[in-house]
Amino acid sequence: MIEVSGFSKRYDGTQAVRDLSFTVARGEIIGLVGLNGAGKTTTLRSICGILAPTAGRIAVGGFDITKQPVEAKRRLAYVPDTPHPFELLTVAEHLKFVGLAYGVAYAGERVDALLRKLELHEKRDAFASTLSRGQQQKLAIACAFLRAPDALLLDEPLTGLDPAGMRVMRDAVAAEAARGAAVIVSSHQLELVERMCSRVLVLHRGRLRALGTLEEIRAVADKGADATLEDVFFALTEGAPESPTGVDAERATG
Amino acid sequence: MNAALRYLWIVARVNGLKAFVRSLKRPRKAFGTLIWVAVLGLFVLGQWLNARQHGAMNLVSGPSLTMFFAVLLVAGTIAGLLQHGLTFHPSAVDFLFPGPFSRRQIAFYRIAALYPITLLSSLVFLVFMSARVTSLARLALALFLLQLVALHLQTACAIVSTALSDHLVRRFRGFGQAILGILVSAAFLVVFFADPPQGDTGVGIGIGSRIVGAFDSETARVVFYPAVAAARLVTASDWSSGAWPLIGLLACVGASLVLAVSLPFDWLEASLATSERAARMLDRARHGAATAEPTGNARAKRILGERWLFAGAGAIAWKNVVTLLRSVRMMVAALLSSAIVLSFVLAFARRDYSSGDPGILARVAPILLLLPVLVQQYLAFDFRRDVERIEELRQLPLRPIVVAFAEVVTPAAAVFVLQLIVGAIAVVVSGLSWVWIAFGAVVLPAFTMTIVVVANLAFLLFPVRAISSGGRPNVGAASVSSILNMLGFGVACAPALVAGFFVFDQWGRAAAAVCVGLAVQILVVTMLLALTGMAFARFDVTRTDG
């Protein structure tokens, strides 16, 4: 569903991402992890068409994001790390706008259920500017889930959520994947990534450091079976060389 | 327009209007809005009375209008080139950029979102020019259509500028702004010193006939065709003779819109960077900080060194001085606006008094005295910028009055330096004695300190932010605050003036009157500082209007 091939991004004299390749299949949740400045947000923004790749190709549902941007964007939903809802629109009006934009129903039982699940049903007529940070995050998630996207990109999705909200969010993402969406979750919360994701992509200084299931990247990091993702992550990123090592090119694109 | 974008456009405008109407329930907002309406009303009345008095002599000429409209077009074009991409609100970036919209649809939405503001600014120009034309309807139409052309050209230029590197545009932006600033200042100086008003004066500000004449040339008619068409529409004797200019202007609106939305540039990425920069500036303004982003490396230590002056409470003043020194643009803006006001005052004073006449002092002194009111928005490096850090300031092992003094001393000193510079310029230009500068250096600090302290006290009692939490300027509430500041300053200076006049009246000695007045003012400012300290200690950190 999501294909990234030889993707590089350079801006302001900095090579943010270098020769990155991977794919995300339907129903798969991939965790994108890396230190600050590793290139995670740049990668997500490029996949959703906000940033143009300097080199390489990105496709969503078979549509090239630079050549057929509208078709590709119609199939994806992106939830940024900091939500910025329209301050002068209510929760219901946000959903109506998204419904009109993507040609999906913005009212009815399914929408009610979605709002109830995200504990926003009582805030339906509240202006977005009056919502708490966590509620704004839930609104951004509701807008993303409303259109049942083929590809779902989540940048730090749990920021600002309370424990109950985090659980709801985890379950909802799992449900989206079960429905058939290809999901990329970028997060610093390694425990969450370990629990939610079927594969993990470790980015370091803009380069692919490792990609695979936890077992596979344990092997890359030369760690035992009891090593957590955190152990593996630090082993891969502390004093890591500039060029990628131990990554099977075939695995990287598959 | 795309159905979703049309829905977004309508709902956002309707809800914004409702929110504005609701905000009028707040007394200060209502009062501030009323003041603005009253000011505009008085201006219209003045224009109308003037028109009745002067009749046809008052009518604005075609070339003057062409020049004015051409300036609007050029300003829009330059502003676009300095922009590097289109600026969007963060919510538009989140929803529109990754959404299923083409660049053309997003560009059109961005342009359409600015149409109401364009209409509003046309109405403001209409108010100012209403009494100088024969047909208000044709003027309104010409202004609105011309501003649409300017908006479309600005958008097109902003998109074209994305073909250049961000670094280049940033460098060019500073240079371009400086050139614009110099041109505006030079225009003021030329208009008021070299080319006094004579008969028909363009759009009411004494525009020189030679400059106006240049806009009547064949070349100008081609280059500034939309401006020429708009001017001809306004000066047409009736609608039938204004039909062709109107058709020409409508064609310009359409062509410029097509150009703006059809340019084959990938401007999304540059617009993202521009929008994020604008959002950071807005956020900084909302939190009371300087809008300019800090750049380069810190050099404060080299600038200030380790001085005993900055120990203890001095640390607060040190922090404000460092911030001030890193806000050169603010200081330049303050100096520029002071110079412009001073040029007005001196121009009029020189007509009435000969060089060196002390009568000029009566015109210049109030400007120097009220300079802090004029420039305080640029130099408010005090509680007004520390409103988000009140809790941290309270934790310092200092008495509230000491904190208050440390907070206000930096802007007071900065304004005092500005007063000396402006005063020196006035002395040189008007041929006054330098003794007056020495006199000002003794008297002004107490009064300047009073204005800054009153502004801080008023802010702590009735906090108003320049930018509301909704990202809109708090114009109405800020107007009320300015009026309260002026009233507060008048009340705070009254005891010193009364005491000074009393001493002069009783003993006839000016020096004694000044000394007594100064002593009373120092006493008053000390008491106000104590009150400011108390207000700081009791300030409710959750209570900020907006």
Coordinates of N, CA and C in Angstrom, one line a residue, chain A residues 9-12 45 48-52 70 73-74 76 78 80 82-90 92-94 96-98 100-102 127 143, chain B residues 3-5 7-8 11-12 15-16 19 22 89-102 166 266 268-269 272 276 286 469-472:
Chain A
K9 N 15.8 13.2 1.1 CA 15.3 14.6 1.2 C 16.4 15.5 1.8
R10 N 16.6 16.6 1.1 CA 17.6 17.5 1.5 C 17.0 18.9 1.5
Y11 N 17.1 19.6 2.6 CA 16.7 21.0 2.7 C 17.6 21.8 3.6
D12 N 17.7 23.1 3.2 CA 18.5 24.1 4.0 C 20.0 23.5 4.2
R45 N 6.0 13.4 6.4 CA 5.5 14.5 5.6 C 5.7 14.3 4.1
C48 N 3.0 11.9 2.8 CA 1.7 12.5 2.6 C 1.7 13.7 1.7
G49 N 2.9 13.9 1.0 CA 2.9 14.9 0.0 C 3.1 16.3 0.4
I50 N 3.4 16.6 1.6 CA 3.6 18.0 2.0 C 5.0 18.4 1.6
L51 N 6.0 17.5 1.7 CA 7.4 17.8 1.3 C 7.6 16.9 0.0
A52 N 8.4 17.6 -0.9 CA 8.7 16.9 -2.2 C 10.0 16.2 -2.0
V70 N -3.3 14.1 -5.8 CA -4.7 14.1 -5.3 C -5.2 12.7 -5.1
K73 N -3.3 11.2 -2.1 CA -3.8 11.8 -0.8 C -5.2 11.3 -0.4
R74 N -6.0 11.0 -1.4 CA -7.3 10.6 -1.2 C -7.3 9.3 -0.4
L76 N -4.9 8.4 1.9 CA -4.2 8.4 3.2 C -4.7 9.4 4.2
Y78 N -3.2 11.6 7.7 CA -2.0 11.9 8.4 C -2.4 12.6 9.7
P80 N -0.6 14.7 12.5 CA 0.7 15.3 12.9 C 0.9 15.2 14.5
T82 N 1.5 17.6 16.6 CA 0.8 18.6 17.4 C -0.5 18.9 16.6
P83 N -1.6 18.7 17.2 CA -2.9 19.0 16.4 C -3.1 20.5 16.3
H84 N -3.6 20.9 15.1 CA -4.0 22.3 14.9 C -5.4 22.3 14.3
P85 N -6.4 22.1 15.1 CA -7.8 22.1 14.5 C -8.1 23.6 14.1
F86 N -9.1 23.7 13.3 CA -9.6 25.1 13.0 C -10.3 25.6 14.2
E87 N -9.8 26.7 14.7 CA -10.3 27.2 16.0 C -11.8 27.7 15.9
L88 N -12.2 28.1 14.8 CA -13.6 28.6 14.7 C -14.6 27.5 14.1
L89 N -14.1 26.3 14.1 CA -15.1 25.2 13.7 C -15.3 24.3 14.9
T90 N -16.5 23.8 15.0 CA -16.9 22.9 16.1 C -16.4 21.5 15.7
A92 N -18.2 18.8 15.3 CA -19.1 18.3 14.2 C -18.8 18.9 12.9
E93 N -18.4 20.2 12.9 CA -18.1 20.9 11.6 C -16.8 20.4 11.0
H94 N -15.9 20.0 11.9 CA -14.6 19.4 11.4 C -14.9 18.1 10.7
K96 N -17.7 17.2 9.3 CA -18.5 17.5 8.1 C -17.5 17.9 6.9
F97 N -16.5 18.8 7.3 CA -15.5 19.2 6.3 C -14.8 18.0 5.8
V98 N -14.3 17.1 6.7 CA -13.6 16.0 6.2 C -14.4 15.1 5.4
L100 N -17.0 15.9 3.5 CA -17.1 16.5 2.2 C -15.9 16.4 1.4
A101 N -14.7 16.6 2.0 CA -13.5 16.5 1.3 C -13.2 15.1 0.7
Y102 N -13.5 14.1 1.5 CA -13.2 12.7 1.1 C -14.4 11.9 0.5
F127 N -16.4 24.5 20.1 CA -15.4 25.0 19.2 C -14.1 24.3 19.6
C143 N -10.9 12.7 12.8 CA -11.0 13.1 11.4 C -10.2 12.2 10.5
Chain B
A3 N -16.3 21.6 -2.9 CA -17.4 21.7 -2.0 C -16.9 21.8 -0.5
A4 N -15.9 21.0 -0.2 CA -15.4 21.0 1.2 C -14.7 22.3 1.5
L5 N -14.0 22.8 0.6 CA -13.3 24.1 0.8 C -14.3 25.3 0.9
Y7 N -17.4 24.9 2.0 CA -18.0 24.8 3.3 C -17.1 25.3 4.4
L8 N -15.8 25.0 4.3 CA -14.9 25.5 5.3 C -14.8 27.1 5.3
V11 N -18.3 28.4 6.8 CA -18.4 28.2 8.2 C -17.4 29.0 9.1
A12 N -16.2 29.1 8.6 CA -15.2 29.8 9.3 C -15.5 31.3 9.4
N15 N -18.8 31.7 11.6 CA -18.4 31.5 13.1 C -17.6 32.7 13.6
G16 N -16.7 33.2 12.7 CA -15.8 34.3 13.1 C -16.6 35.5 13.4
A19 N -18.4 35.0 16.6 CA -17.5 35.2 17.8 C -17.2 36.6 18.1
R22 N -20.2 38.1 19.8 CA -20.3 37.6 21.2 C -19.3 38.4 22.0
H89 N -2.6 29.3 8.0 CA -2.7 29.0 9.5 C -2.3 27.5 9.7
P90 N -1.8 27.2 10.8 CA -1.4 25.8 11.0 C -2.5 24.8 10.8
S91 N -3.7 25.2 11.1 CA -4.8 24.2 10.9 C -5.0 24.0 9.4
A92 N -4.8 25.0 8.5 CA -5.0 24.8 7.1 C -3.8 23.9 6.6
V93 N -2.6 24.1 7.2 CA -1.5 23.2 6.8 C -1.9 21.7 7.1
D94 N -2.4 21.5 8.3 CA -2.7 20.1 8.8 C -3.8 19.5 7.9
F95 N -4.8 20.3 7.5 CA -6.0 19.7 6.9 C -5.9 19.8 5.3
L96 N -5.3 20.9 4.8 CA -5.4 21.0 3.4 C -4.2 20.4 2.7
F97 N -3.0 20.6 3.2 CA -1.8 20.1 2.5 C -1.8 18.6 2.3
P98 N -2.1 17.8 3.3 CA -2.2 16.4 3.1 C -3.5 15.9 2.5
G99 N -4.4 16.8 2.3 CA -5.8 16.5 1.9 C -5.9 16.3 0.4
P100 N -7.0 15.8 -0.1 CA -7.2 15.5 -1.5 C -7.5 16.7 -2.3
F101 N -6.7 17.7 -2.2 CA -6.9 19.0 -2.9 C -5.7 19.3 -3.8
S102 N -6.0 19.8 -5.0 CA -4.9 20.2 -5.9 C -4.3 21.5 -5.4
D166 N 15.2 29.6 -0.2 CA 14.7 30.3 1.1 C 15.8 31.2 1.6
D266 N 5.9 24.1 -7.5 CA 5.5 23.3 -6.4 C 5.8 24.1 -5.1
L268 N 4.2 24.1 -2.1 CA 3.7 23.6 -0.9 C 4.8 23.6 0.2
E269 N 6.0 23.1 -0.2 CA 7.1 22.9 0.8 C 7.5 24.3 1.3
L272 N 5.0 25.6 3.6 CA 5.0 25.0 4.9 C 6.0 25.7 5.8
E276 N 5.1 27.8 9.0 CA 5.6 27.5 10.4 C 6.3 28.6 11.0
R286 N 1.7 36.1 20.9 CA 0.6 35.7 21.8 C 1.1 35.6 23.3
S469 N -5.8 34.6 22.1 CA -5.6 33.2 22.0 C -6.1 32.6 20.6
G470 N -7.0 33.3 20.0 CA -7.6 32.9 18.7 C -6.7 33.4 17.6
G471 N -5.6 34.1 17.9 CA -4.7 34.5 16.8 C -5.1 35.8 16.2
R472 N -6.1 36.5 16.7 CA -6.5 37.8 16.1 C -6.0 38.9 17.0

